[in-house]
PDB file of C-alpha atoms and ligand atoms in Angstrom:
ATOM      1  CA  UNK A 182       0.000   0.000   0.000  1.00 98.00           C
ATOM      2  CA  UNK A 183       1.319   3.682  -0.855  1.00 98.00           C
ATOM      3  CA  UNK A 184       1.166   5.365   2.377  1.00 99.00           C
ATOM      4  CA  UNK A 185       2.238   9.147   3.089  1.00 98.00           C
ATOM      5  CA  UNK A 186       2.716  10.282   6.672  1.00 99.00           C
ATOM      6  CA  UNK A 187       2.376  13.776   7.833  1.00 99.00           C
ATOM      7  CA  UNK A 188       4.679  15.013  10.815  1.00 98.00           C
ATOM      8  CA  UNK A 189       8.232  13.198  11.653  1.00 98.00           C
ATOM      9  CA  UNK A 190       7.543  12.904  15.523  1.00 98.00           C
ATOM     10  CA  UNK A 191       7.487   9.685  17.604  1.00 98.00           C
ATOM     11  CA  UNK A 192       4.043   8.199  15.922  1.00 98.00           C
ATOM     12  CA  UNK A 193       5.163   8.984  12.298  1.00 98.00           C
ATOM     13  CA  UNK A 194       8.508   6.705  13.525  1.00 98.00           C
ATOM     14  CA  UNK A 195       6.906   4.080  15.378  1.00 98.00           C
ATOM     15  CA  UNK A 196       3.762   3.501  13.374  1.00 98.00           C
ATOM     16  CA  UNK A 197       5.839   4.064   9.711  1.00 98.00           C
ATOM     17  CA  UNK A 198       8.631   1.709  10.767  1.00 98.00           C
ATOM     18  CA  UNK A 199       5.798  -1.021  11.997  1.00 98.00           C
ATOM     19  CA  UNK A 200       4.347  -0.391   8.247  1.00 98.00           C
ATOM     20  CA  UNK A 201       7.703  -0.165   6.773  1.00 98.00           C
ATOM     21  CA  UNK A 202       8.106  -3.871   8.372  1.00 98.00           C
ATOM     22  CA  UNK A 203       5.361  -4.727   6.951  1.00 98.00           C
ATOM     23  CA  UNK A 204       6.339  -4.518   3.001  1.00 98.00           C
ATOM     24  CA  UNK A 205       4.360  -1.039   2.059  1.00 98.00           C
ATOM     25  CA  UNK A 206       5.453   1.807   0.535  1.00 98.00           C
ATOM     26  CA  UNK A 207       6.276   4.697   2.773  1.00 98.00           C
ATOM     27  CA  UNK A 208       7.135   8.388   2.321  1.00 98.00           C
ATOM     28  CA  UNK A 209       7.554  11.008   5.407  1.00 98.00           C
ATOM     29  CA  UNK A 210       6.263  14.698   4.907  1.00 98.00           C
ATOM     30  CA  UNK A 211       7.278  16.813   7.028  1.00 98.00           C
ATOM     31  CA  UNK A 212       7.421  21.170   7.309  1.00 98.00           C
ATOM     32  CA  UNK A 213      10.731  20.189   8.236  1.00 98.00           C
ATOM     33  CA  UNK A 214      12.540  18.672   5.141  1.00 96.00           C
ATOM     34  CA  UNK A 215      15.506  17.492   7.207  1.00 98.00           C
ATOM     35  CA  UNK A 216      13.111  16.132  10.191  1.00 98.00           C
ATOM     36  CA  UNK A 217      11.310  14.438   7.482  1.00 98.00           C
ATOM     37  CA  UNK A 218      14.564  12.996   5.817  1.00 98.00           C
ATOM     38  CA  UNK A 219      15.935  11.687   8.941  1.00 98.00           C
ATOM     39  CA  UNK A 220      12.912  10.232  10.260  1.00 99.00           C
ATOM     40  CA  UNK A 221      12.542   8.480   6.749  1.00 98.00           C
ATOM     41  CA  UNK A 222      16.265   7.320   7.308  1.00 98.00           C
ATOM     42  CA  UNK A 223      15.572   5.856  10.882  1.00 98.00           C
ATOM     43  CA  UNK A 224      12.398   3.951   9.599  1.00 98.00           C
ATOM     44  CA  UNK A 225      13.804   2.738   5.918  1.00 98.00           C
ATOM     45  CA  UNK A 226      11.058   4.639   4.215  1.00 98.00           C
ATOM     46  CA  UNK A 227      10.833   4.517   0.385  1.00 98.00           C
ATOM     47  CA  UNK A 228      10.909   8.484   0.551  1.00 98.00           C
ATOM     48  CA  UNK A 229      10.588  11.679   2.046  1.00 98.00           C
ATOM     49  CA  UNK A 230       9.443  15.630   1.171  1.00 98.00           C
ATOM     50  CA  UNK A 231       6.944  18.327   2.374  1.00 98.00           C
ATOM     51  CA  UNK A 232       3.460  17.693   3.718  1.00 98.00           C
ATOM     52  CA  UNK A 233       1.927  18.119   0.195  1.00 98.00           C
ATOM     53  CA  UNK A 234       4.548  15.253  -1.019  1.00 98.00           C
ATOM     54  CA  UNK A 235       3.429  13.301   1.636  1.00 98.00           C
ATOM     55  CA  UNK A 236      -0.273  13.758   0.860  1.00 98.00           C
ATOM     56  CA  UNK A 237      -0.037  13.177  -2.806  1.00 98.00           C
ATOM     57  CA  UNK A 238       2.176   9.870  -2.520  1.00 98.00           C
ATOM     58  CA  UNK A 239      -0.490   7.847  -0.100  1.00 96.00           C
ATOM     59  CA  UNK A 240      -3.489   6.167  -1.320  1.00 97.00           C
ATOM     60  CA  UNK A 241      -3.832   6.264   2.511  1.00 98.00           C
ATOM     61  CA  UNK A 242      -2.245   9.399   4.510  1.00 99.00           C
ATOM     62  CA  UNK A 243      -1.380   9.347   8.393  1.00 99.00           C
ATOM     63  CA  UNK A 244      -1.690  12.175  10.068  1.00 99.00           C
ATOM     64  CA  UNK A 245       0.187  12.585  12.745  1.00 99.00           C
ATOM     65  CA  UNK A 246       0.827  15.822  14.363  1.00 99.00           C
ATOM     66  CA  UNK A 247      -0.957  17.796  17.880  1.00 98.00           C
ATOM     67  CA  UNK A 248      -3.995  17.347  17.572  1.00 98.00           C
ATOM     68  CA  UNK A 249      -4.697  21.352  18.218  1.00 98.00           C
ATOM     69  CA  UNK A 250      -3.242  21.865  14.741  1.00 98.00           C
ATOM     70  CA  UNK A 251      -4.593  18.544  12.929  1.00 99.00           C
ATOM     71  CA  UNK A 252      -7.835  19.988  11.182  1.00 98.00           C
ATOM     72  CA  UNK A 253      -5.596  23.327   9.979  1.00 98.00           C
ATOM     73  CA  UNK A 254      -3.163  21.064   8.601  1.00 98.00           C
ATOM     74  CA  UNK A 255      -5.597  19.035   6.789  1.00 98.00           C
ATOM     75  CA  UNK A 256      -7.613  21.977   5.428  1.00 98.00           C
ATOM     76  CA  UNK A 257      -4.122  23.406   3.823  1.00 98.00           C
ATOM     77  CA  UNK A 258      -3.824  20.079   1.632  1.00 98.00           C
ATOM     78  CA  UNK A 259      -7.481  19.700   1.127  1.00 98.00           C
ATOM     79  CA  UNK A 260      -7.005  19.061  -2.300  1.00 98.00           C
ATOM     80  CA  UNK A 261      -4.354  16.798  -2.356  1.00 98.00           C
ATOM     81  CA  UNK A 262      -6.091  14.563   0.004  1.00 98.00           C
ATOM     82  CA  UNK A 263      -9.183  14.523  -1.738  1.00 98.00           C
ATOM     83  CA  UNK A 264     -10.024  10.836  -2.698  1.00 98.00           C
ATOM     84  CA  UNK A 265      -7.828   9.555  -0.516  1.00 98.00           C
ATOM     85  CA  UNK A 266      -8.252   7.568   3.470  1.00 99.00           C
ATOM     86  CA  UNK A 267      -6.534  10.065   5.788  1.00 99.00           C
ATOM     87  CA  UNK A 268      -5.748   8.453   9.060  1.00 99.00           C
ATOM     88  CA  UNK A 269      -6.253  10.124  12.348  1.00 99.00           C
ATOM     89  CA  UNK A 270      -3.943   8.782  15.614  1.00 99.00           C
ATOM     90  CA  UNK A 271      -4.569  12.101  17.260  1.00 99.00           C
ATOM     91  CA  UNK A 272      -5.492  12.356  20.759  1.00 98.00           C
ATOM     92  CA  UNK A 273      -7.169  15.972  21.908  1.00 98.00           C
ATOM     93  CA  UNK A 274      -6.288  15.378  25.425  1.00 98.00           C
ATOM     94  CA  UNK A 275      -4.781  17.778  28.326  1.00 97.00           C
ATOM     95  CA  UNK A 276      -4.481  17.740  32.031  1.00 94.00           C
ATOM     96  CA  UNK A 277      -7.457  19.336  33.604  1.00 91.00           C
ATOM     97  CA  UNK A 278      -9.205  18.657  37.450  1.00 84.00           C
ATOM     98  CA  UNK A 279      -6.244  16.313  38.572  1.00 81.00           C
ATOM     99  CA  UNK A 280      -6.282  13.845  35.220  1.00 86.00           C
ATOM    100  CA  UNK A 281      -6.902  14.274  31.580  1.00 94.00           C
ATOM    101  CA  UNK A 282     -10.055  16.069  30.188  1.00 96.00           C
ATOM    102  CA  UNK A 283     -10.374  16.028  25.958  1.00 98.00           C
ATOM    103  CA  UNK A 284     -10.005  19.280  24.344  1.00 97.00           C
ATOM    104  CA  UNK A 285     -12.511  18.942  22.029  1.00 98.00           C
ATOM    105  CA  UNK A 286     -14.818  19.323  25.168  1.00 95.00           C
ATOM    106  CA  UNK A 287     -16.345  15.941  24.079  1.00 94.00           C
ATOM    107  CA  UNK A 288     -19.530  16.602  21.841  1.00 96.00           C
ATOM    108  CA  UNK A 289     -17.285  16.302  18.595  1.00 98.00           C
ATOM    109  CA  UNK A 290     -13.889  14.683  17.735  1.00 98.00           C
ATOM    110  CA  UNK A 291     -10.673  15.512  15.450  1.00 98.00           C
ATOM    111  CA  UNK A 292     -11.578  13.204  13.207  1.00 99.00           C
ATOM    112  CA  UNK A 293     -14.923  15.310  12.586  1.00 98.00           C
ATOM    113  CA  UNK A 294     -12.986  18.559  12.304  1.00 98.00           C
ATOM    114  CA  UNK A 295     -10.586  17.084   9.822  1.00 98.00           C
ATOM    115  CA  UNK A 296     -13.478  15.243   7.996  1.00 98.00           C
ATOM    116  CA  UNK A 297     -14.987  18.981   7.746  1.00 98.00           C
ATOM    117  CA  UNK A 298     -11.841  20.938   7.386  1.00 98.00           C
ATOM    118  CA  UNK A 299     -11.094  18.706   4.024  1.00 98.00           C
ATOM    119  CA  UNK A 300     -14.484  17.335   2.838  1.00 97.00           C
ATOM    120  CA  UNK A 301     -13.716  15.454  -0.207  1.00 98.00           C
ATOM    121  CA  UNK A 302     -11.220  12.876   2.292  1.00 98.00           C
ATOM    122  CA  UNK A 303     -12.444  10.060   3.980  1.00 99.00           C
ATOM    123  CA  UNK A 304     -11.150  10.615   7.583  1.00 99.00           C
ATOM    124  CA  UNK A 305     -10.600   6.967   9.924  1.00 99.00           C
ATOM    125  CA  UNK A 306      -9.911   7.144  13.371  1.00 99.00           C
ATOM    126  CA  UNK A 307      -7.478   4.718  14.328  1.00 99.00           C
ATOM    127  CA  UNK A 308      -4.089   4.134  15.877  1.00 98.00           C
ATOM    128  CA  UNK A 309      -4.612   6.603  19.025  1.00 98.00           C
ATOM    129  CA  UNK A 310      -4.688   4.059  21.793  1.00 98.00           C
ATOM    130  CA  UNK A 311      -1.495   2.632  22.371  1.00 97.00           C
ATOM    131  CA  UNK A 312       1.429   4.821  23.246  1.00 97.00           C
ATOM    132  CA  UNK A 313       3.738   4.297  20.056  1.00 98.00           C
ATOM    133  CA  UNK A 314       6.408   2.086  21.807  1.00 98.00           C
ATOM    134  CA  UNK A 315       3.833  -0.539  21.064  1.00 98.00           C
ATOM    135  CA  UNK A 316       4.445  -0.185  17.080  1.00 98.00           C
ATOM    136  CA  UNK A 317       7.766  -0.580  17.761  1.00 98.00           C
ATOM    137  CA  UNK A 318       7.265  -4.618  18.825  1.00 98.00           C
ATOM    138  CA  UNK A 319       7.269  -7.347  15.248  1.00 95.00           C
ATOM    139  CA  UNK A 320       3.864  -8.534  15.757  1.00 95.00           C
ATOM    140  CA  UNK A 321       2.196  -7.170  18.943  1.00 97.00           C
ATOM    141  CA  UNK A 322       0.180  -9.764  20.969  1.00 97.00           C
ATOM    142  CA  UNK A 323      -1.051  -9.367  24.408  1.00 95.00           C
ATOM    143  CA  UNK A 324      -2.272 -12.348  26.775  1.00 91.00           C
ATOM    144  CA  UNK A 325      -1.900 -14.806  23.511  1.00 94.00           C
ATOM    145  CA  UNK A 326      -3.966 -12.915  21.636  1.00 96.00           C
ATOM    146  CA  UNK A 327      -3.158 -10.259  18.601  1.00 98.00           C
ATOM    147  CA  UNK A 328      -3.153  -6.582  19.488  1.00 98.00           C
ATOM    148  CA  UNK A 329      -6.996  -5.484  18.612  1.00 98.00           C
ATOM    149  CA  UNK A 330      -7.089  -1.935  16.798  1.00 98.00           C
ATOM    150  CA  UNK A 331      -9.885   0.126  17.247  1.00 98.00           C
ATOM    151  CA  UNK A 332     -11.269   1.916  14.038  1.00 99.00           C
ATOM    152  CA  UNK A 333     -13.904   4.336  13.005  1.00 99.00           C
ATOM    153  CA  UNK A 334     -15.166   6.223   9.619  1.00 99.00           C
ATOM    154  CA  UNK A 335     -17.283   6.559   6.991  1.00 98.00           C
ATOM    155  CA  UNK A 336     -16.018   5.256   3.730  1.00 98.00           C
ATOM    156  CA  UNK A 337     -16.673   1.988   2.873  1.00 98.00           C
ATOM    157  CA  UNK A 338     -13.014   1.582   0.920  1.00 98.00           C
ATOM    158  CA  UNK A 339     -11.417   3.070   3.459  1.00 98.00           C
ATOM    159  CA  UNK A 340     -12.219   1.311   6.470  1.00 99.00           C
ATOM    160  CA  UNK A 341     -11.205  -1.820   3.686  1.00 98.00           C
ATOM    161  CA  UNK A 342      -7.656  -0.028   3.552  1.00 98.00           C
ATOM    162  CA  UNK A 343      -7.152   0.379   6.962  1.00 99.00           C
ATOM    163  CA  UNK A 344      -8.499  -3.197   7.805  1.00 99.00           C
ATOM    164  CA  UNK A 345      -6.235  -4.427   5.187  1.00 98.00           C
ATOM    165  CA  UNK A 346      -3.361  -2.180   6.971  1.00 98.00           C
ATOM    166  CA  UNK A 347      -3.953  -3.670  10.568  1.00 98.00           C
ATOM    167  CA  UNK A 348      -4.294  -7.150   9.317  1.00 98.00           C
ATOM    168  CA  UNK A 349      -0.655  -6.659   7.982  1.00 98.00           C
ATOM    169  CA  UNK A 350       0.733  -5.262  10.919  1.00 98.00           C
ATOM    170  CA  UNK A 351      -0.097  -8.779  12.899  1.00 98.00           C
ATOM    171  CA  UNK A 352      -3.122  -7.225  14.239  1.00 98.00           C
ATOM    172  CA  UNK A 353      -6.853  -7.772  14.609  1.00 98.00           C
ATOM    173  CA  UNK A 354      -8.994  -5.337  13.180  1.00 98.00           C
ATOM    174  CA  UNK A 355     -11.405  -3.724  15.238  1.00 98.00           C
ATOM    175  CA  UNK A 356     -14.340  -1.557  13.110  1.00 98.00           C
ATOM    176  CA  UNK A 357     -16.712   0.483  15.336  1.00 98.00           C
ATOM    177  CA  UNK A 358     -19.208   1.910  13.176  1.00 98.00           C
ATOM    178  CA  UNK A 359     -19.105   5.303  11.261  1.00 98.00           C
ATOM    179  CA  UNK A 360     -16.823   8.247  12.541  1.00 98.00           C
ATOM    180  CA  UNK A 361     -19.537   9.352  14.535  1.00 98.00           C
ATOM    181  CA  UNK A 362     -18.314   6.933  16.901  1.00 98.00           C
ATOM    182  CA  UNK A 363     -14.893   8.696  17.057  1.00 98.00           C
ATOM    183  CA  UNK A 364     -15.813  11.050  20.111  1.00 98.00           C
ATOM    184  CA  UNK A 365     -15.981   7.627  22.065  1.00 98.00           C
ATOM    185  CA  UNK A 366     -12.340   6.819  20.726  1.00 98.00           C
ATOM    186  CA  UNK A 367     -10.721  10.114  21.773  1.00 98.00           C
ATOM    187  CA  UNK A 368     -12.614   9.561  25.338  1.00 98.00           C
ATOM    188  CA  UNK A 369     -11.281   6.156  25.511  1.00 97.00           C
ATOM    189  CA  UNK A 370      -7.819   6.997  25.117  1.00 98.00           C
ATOM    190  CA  UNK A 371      -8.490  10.116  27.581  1.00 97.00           C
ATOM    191  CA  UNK A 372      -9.680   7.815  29.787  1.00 95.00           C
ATOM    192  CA  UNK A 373      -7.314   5.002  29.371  1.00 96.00           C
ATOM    193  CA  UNK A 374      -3.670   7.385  29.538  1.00 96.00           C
ATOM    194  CA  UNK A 375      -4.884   9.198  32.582  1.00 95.00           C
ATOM    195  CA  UNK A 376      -5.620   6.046  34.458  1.00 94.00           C
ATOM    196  CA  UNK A 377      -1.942   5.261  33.179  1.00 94.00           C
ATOM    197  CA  UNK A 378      -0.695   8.022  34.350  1.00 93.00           C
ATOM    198  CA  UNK A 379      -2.013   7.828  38.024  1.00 93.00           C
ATOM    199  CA  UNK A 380      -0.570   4.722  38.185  1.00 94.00           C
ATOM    200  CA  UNK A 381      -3.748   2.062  37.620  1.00 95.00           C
ATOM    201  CA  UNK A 382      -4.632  -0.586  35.135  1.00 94.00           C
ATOM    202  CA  UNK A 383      -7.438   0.518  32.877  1.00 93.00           C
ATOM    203  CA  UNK A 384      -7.378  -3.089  31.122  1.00 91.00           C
ATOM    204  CA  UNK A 385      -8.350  -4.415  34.446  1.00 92.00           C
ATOM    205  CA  UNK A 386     -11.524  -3.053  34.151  1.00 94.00           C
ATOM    206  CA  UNK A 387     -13.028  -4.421  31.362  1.00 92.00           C
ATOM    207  CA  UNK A 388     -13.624  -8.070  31.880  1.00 91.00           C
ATOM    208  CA  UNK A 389     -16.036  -9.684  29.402  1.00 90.00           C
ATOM    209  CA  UNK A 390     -19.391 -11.059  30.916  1.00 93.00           C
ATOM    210  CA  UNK A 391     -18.103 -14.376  29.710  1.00 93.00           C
ATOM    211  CA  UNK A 392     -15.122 -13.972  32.352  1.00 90.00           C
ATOM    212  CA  UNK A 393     -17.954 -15.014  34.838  1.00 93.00           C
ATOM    213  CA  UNK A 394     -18.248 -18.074  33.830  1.00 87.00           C
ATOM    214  CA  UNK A 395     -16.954 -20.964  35.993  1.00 75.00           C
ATOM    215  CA  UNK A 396     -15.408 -22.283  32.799  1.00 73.00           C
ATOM    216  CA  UNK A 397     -14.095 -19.325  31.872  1.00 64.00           C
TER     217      UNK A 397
HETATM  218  N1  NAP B 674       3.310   9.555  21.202  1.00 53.85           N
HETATM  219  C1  NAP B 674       2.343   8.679  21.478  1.00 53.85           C
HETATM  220  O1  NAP B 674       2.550   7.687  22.208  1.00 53.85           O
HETATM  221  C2  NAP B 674       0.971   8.869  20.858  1.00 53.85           C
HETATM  222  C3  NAP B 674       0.037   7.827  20.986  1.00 53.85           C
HETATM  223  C4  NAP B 674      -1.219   7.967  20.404  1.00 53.85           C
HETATM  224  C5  NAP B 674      -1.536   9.116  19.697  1.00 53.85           C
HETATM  225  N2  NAP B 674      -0.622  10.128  19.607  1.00 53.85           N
HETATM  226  C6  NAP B 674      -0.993  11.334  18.846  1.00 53.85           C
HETATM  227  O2  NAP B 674      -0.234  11.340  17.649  1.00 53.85           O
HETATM  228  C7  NAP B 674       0.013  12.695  17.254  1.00 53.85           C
HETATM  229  C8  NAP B 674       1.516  12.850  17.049  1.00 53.85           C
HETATM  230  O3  NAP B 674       2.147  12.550  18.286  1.00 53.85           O
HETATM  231  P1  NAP B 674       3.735  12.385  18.375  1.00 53.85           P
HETATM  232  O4  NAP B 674       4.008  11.774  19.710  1.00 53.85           O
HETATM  233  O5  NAP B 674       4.249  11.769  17.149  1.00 53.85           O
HETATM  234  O6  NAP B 674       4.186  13.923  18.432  1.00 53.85           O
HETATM  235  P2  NAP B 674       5.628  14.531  18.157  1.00 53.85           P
HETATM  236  O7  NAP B 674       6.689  13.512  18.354  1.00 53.85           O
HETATM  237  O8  NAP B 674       5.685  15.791  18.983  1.00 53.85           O
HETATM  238  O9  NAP B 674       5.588  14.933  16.604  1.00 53.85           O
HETATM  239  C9  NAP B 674       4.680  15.897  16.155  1.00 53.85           C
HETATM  240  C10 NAP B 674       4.936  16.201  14.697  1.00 53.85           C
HETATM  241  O10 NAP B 674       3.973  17.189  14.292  1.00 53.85           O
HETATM  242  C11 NAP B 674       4.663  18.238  13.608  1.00 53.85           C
HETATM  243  N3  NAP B 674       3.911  19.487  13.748  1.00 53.85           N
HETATM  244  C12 NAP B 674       3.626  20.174  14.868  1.00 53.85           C
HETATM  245  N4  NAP B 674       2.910  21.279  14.571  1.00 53.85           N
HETATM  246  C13 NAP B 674       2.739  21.274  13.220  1.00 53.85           C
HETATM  247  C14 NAP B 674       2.097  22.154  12.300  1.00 53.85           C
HETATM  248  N5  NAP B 674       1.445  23.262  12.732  1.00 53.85           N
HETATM  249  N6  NAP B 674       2.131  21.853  10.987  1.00 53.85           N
HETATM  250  C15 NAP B 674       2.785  20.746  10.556  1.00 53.85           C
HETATM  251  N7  NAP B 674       3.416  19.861  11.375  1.00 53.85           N
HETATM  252  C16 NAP B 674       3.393  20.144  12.686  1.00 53.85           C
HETATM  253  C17 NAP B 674       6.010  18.310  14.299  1.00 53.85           C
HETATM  254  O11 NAP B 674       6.890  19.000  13.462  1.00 53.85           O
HETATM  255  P3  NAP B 674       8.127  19.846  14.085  1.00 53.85           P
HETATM  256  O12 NAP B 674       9.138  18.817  14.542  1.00 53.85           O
HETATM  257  O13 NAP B 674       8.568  20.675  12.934  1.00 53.85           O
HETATM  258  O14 NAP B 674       7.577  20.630  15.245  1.00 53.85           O
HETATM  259  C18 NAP B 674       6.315  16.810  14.425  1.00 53.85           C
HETATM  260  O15 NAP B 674       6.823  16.319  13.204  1.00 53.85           O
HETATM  261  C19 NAP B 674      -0.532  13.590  18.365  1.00 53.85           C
HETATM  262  O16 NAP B 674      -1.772  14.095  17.985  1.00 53.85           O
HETATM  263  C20 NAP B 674      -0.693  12.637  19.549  1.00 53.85           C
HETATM  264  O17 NAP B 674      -1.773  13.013  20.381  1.00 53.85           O
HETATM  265  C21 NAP B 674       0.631  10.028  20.167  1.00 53.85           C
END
């Protein structure tokens, strides 16, 4: 698959070099050319070059920079994205009353912004859950069991792409419905890092009812 990421930071590393593993065809874009050239370096991607570059080369496009500037950056290369799955890992999430609170205030999500900030691209959720040394592992599994990827949008093709992407990674696709069900994602992931970041388990606390089972 032709992907082009957007931003040279820690998740354009971790989640390009897991994609890079994984046979497709990367390019970094960056507003930094050199950032973007040495992150390509570190990673073995098949190229590198501006954010326009890297929204042209990608059937599917990553974005990957602060959430607070992730619509603005999309709405600069609306055109260039039209047509094409843009991917968003971002997480709109601050410290606020002693843990995390989501910037977006919760009643709508980057992914919406972005979807609405560059209307002709078909905006997924996806990839904002784990903190990106998990990318960095071959094939990550958990418990015996595959690393599950949540995923949300509204394009039919796309959410084939990015099924297609996770399933290449070593991972099990997760769809949840259109991208109106991103707000839930961002929340999770507010939820989930500031429970990390006090110092508990979030996992813990979803047990499946089958769990209750003597058998079980
Ligand atoms: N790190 C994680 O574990 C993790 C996990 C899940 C989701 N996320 C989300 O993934 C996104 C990227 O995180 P990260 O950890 O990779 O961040 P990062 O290491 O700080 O990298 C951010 C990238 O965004 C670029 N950038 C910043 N402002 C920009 C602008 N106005 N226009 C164009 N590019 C801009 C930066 O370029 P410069 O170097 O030129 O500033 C840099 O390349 C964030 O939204 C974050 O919430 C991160």
């Amino acid at each position: 698959m032709r992907i082009g990421i957007l931003g040279t930071g820690m998740m354009a590393t971790t989640l390009g070099g897991a994609w890079v593993r994984a046979g497709h065809d990367v390019l970094v874009g960056g507003r930094d050319r050199a950032a973007a050239a040495a992150t390509a370096a570190r990673i073995g991607a098949a190229g590198y070059g501006t954010l326009t570059d890297g929204a042209v080369h990608g059937d599917l496009v990553l974005v990957a920079v602060p959430a607070d500037v992730a619509p603005k950056v999309v709405e600069g290369l609306a055109d260039a994205l039209s047509g094409r799955t843009v991917v968003d890992c971002t997480n709109p999430i601050a410290p606020a009353d002693g843990g995390l609170m989501l910037t977006t205030g919760g009643t709508t999500s980057v992914a919406r912004r972005m979807a609405e900030a560059a209307p002709g691209a078909h905006v997924v959720k996806a990839f904002n859950l784990c903190h990106e040394s998990i990318w960095t592992l071959p094939r990550p599994a958990f418990e015996g069991a595959p690393l599950a990827v949540p995923f949300c949008g509204d394009d039919p093709g796309s959410l084939d792409q990015v099924t297609a992407l996770i399933t290449s990674m070593g991972c099990t696709p997760m769809p949840c419905g259109g991208l109106a069900r991103a707000v839930y994602i961002e929340a999770t992931a507010a939820f989930a890092i500031g429970a990390w970041w006090s110092g508990t388990e979030p996992r813990f606390a979803f047990p499946t009812p089958a769990q209750a089972s003597p058998n079980s």
